[in-house]
CSV table of C-alpha atoms in Angstrom, one decimal:
chain,number,residue,atom,x,y,z
A,1,MET,CA,75.2,-62.1,17.8
A,2,LEU,CA,72.1,-60.4,19.8
A,3,HIS,CA,71.2,-57.3,19.5
A,4,PRO,CA,73.3,-55.2,21.9
A,5,GLY,CA,70.8,-53.3,23.3
A,6,LEU,CA,69.2,-56.7,24.9
A,7,GLY,CA,71.8,-57.3,27.1
A,8,PRO,CA,72.7,-60.6,28.2
A,9,LEU,CA,70.3,-64.0,27.8
A,10,THR,CA,70.1,-66.8,29.7
A,11,VAL,CA,68.3,-69.9,28.1
A,12,VAL,CA,66.7,-72.4,30.6
A,13,SER,CA,65.7,-75.1,28.8
A,14,ASN,CA,65.9,-79.1,28.5
A,15,SER,CA,66.4,-79.1,24.8
A,16,PRO,CA,70.1,-79.4,23.2
A,17,THR,CA,69.4,-77.5,20.4
A,18,ALA,CA,68.2,-74.4,22.1
A,19,LEU,CA,71.1,-74.8,24.7
A,20,GLY,CA,73.5,-74.9,21.6
A,21,ILE,CA,72.1,-72.1,19.7
A,22,SER,CA,72.2,-70.0,22.6
A,23,ARG,CA,75.9,-71.2,23.6
A,24,ALA,CA,76.7,-70.5,19.8
A,25,LEU,CA,75.5,-67.0,20.0
A,26,GLY,CA,77.5,-66.1,23.3
A,27,GLN,CA,75.0,-66.7,25.6
A,28,ARG,CA,74.3,-68.3,28.9
A,29,ALA,CA,72.5,-71.8,29.0
A,30,MET,CA,70.9,-74.0,31.7
A,31,LYS,CA,69.9,-77.5,31.5
A,32,VAL,CA,67.2,-78.2,33.6
A,33,ASP,CA,65.2,-81.6,32.9
A,34,ASP,CA,62.3,-80.9,35.2
A,35,LEU,CA,59.7,-78.3,33.6
A,36,GLU,CA,58.5,-77.2,37.0
A,37,GLU,CA,62.1,-76.5,38.3
A,38,ARG,CA,62.5,-74.2,35.4
A,39,PHE,CA,59.9,-72.0,35.8
A,40,PRO,CA,61.3,-70.6,39.3
A,41,LEU,CA,64.6,-70.7,38.2
A,42,ALA,CA,63.9,-68.2,35.3
A,43,ARG,CA,62.0,-66.1,37.5
A,44,GLU,CA,65.2,-65.8,39.9
A,45,LEU,CA,67.2,-64.8,36.7
A,46,LEU,CA,64.6,-62.2,35.6
A,47,GLU,CA,66.1,-60.3,38.4
A,48,VAL,CA,69.8,-60.1,36.8
A,49,GLY,CA,69.3,-60.2,33.2
A,50,ASN,CA,66.8,-61.3,30.0
A,51,VAL,CA,65.7,-65.1,30.0
A,52,LEU,CA,64.4,-67.3,27.5
A,53,LEU,CA,62.3,-70.2,29.4
A,54,HIS,CA,62.1,-72.7,26.8
A,55,ALA,CA,59.4,-75.5,27.2
A,56,ASP,CA,59.5,-78.2,24.6
A,57,GLU,CA,57.1,-80.6,26.3
A,58,ILE,CA,54.5,-78.8,24.4
A,59,ASP,CA,55.8,-79.7,20.9
A,60,GLU,CA,56.8,-83.2,22.3
A,61,VAL,CA,53.6,-84.3,23.6
A,62,SER,CA,51.8,-83.2,20.3
A,63,HIS,CA,54.2,-85.9,18.4
A,64,GLN,CA,52.7,-88.3,20.7
A,65,ARG,CA,49.2,-87.5,18.7
A,66,ASP,CA,47.7,-87.2,22.1
A,67,PRO,CA,45.3,-84.2,21.9
A,68,GLU,CA,44.2,-84.2,25.9
A,69,LEU,CA,47.8,-84.8,26.9
A,70,LYS,CA,48.4,-81.8,25.0
A,71,VAL,CA,46.1,-79.7,26.5
A,72,LYS,CA,46.9,-80.9,29.9
A,73,MET,CA,50.3,-79.9,29.0
A,74,LEU,CA,49.0,-76.4,27.8
A,75,GLU,CA,47.2,-76.2,31.2
A,76,THR,CA,50.3,-77.3,33.1
A,77,VAL,CA,52.4,-74.0,31.5
A,78,ASP,CA,49.9,-71.8,31.8
A,79,SER,CA,49.6,-72.5,35.2
A,80,LEU,CA,53.3,-72.0,35.7
A,81,MET,CA,53.6,-69.4,34.0
A,82,GLU,CA,50.7,-67.6,36.3
A,83,GLU,CA,52.1,-68.6,39.5
A,84,HIS,CA,55.7,-67.4,38.9
A,85,PHE,CA,55.3,-64.6,36.7
A,86,HIS,CA,51.9,-63.2,37.4
A,87,ASP,CA,53.6,-59.8,38.7
A,88,PHE,CA,55.8,-59.1,35.6
A,89,LYS,CA,55.1,-56.4,33.2
A,90,ARG,CA,57.5,-57.3,30.5
A,91,ILE,CA,56.8,-60.8,29.3
A,92,VAL,CA,56.7,-62.2,25.6
A,93,PHE,CA,55.3,-65.7,25.0
A,94,LEU,CA,56.0,-67.1,21.5
A,95,VAL,CA,56.4,-70.4,19.6
A,96,ASP,CA,58.4,-71.6,16.8
A,97,HIS,CA,55.9,-73.5,15.0
A,98,GLY,CA,52.7,-75.2,15.5
A,99,THR,CA,52.4,-78.9,15.8
A,100,SER,CA,49.3,-81.0,15.3
A,101,SER,CA,48.4,-83.1,18.2
A,102,LEU,CA,46.5,-85.2,15.6
A,103,THR,CA,48.9,-85.8,13.0
A,104,GLY,CA,52.0,-85.2,15.2
A,105,GLN,CA,53.3,-83.0,12.3
A,106,HIS,CA,54.5,-79.6,12.3
A,107,LEU,CA,52.1,-76.9,10.9
A,108,PRO,CA,52.9,-74.3,8.7
A,109,ILE,CA,51.0,-71.3,10.5
A,110,MET,CA,51.8,-67.7,10.9
A,111,VAL,CA,53.7,-67.8,14.7
A,112,PRO,CA,51.1,-66.4,17.1
A,113,VAL,CA,52.8,-63.9,19.5
A,114,LYS,CA,51.6,-62.6,23.1
A,115,SER,CA,53.0,-59.9,24.7
A,116,SER,CA,52.2,-58.7,28.0
A,117,TYR,CA,54.3,-55.6,27.6
A,118,ASP,CA,52.3,-52.6,26.2
A,119,CYS,CA,54.9,-51.5,23.3
A,120,SER,CA,52.7,-50.0,20.9
A,121,ILE,CA,53.1,-52.8,18.2
A,122,LYS,CA,49.5,-53.2,17.3
A,123,GLY,CA,49.0,-53.1,13.7
A,124,GLU,CA,52.9,-53.3,13.2
A,125,ASP,CA,54.4,-55.8,10.9
A,126,VAL,CA,57.4,-56.2,12.9
A,127,PRO,CA,59.6,-59.3,11.8
A,128,LEU,CA,60.4,-62.0,14.6
A,129,SER,CA,64.2,-60.9,14.0
A,130,GLY,CA,63.2,-57.8,15.6
A,131,LEU,CA,60.8,-58.4,18.0
A,132,MET,CA,62.5,-58.8,20.9
A,133,CYS,CA,64.7,-55.2,20.3
A,134,LYS,CA,61.2,-53.9,19.6
A,135,LEU,CA,59.3,-54.9,22.7
A,136,LEU,CA,62.5,-54.4,25.1
A,137,GLY,CA,64.1,-51.4,23.5
């Protein structure tokens, strides 16, 4: 179960894994195949609760071992984030792992996190399991 302070969460994804995990945790899951359709839906859903917007396409293009395609996908996601969430104060960007676009393999790297919500966690060692509670709490 998610931390009770987070309230309800809706996962918007095309990934059976992400959707299955959200349902197993008792959260709402919405399957949206088209990446560009996920962003306005997530924006709309943020008006009533918390949203996890999942963009599995970045990982998928990495497995194709085409660095230029990965750059284009990252640019697409960046553009969609700017278009639909530029005015939001509490957004957290994170990945679950890195994937090399040269080898197509997952990378054993530290998971990068970027937050547009200033919660004064600079310098703190916050485990991923407590990150959302820290940022949204």
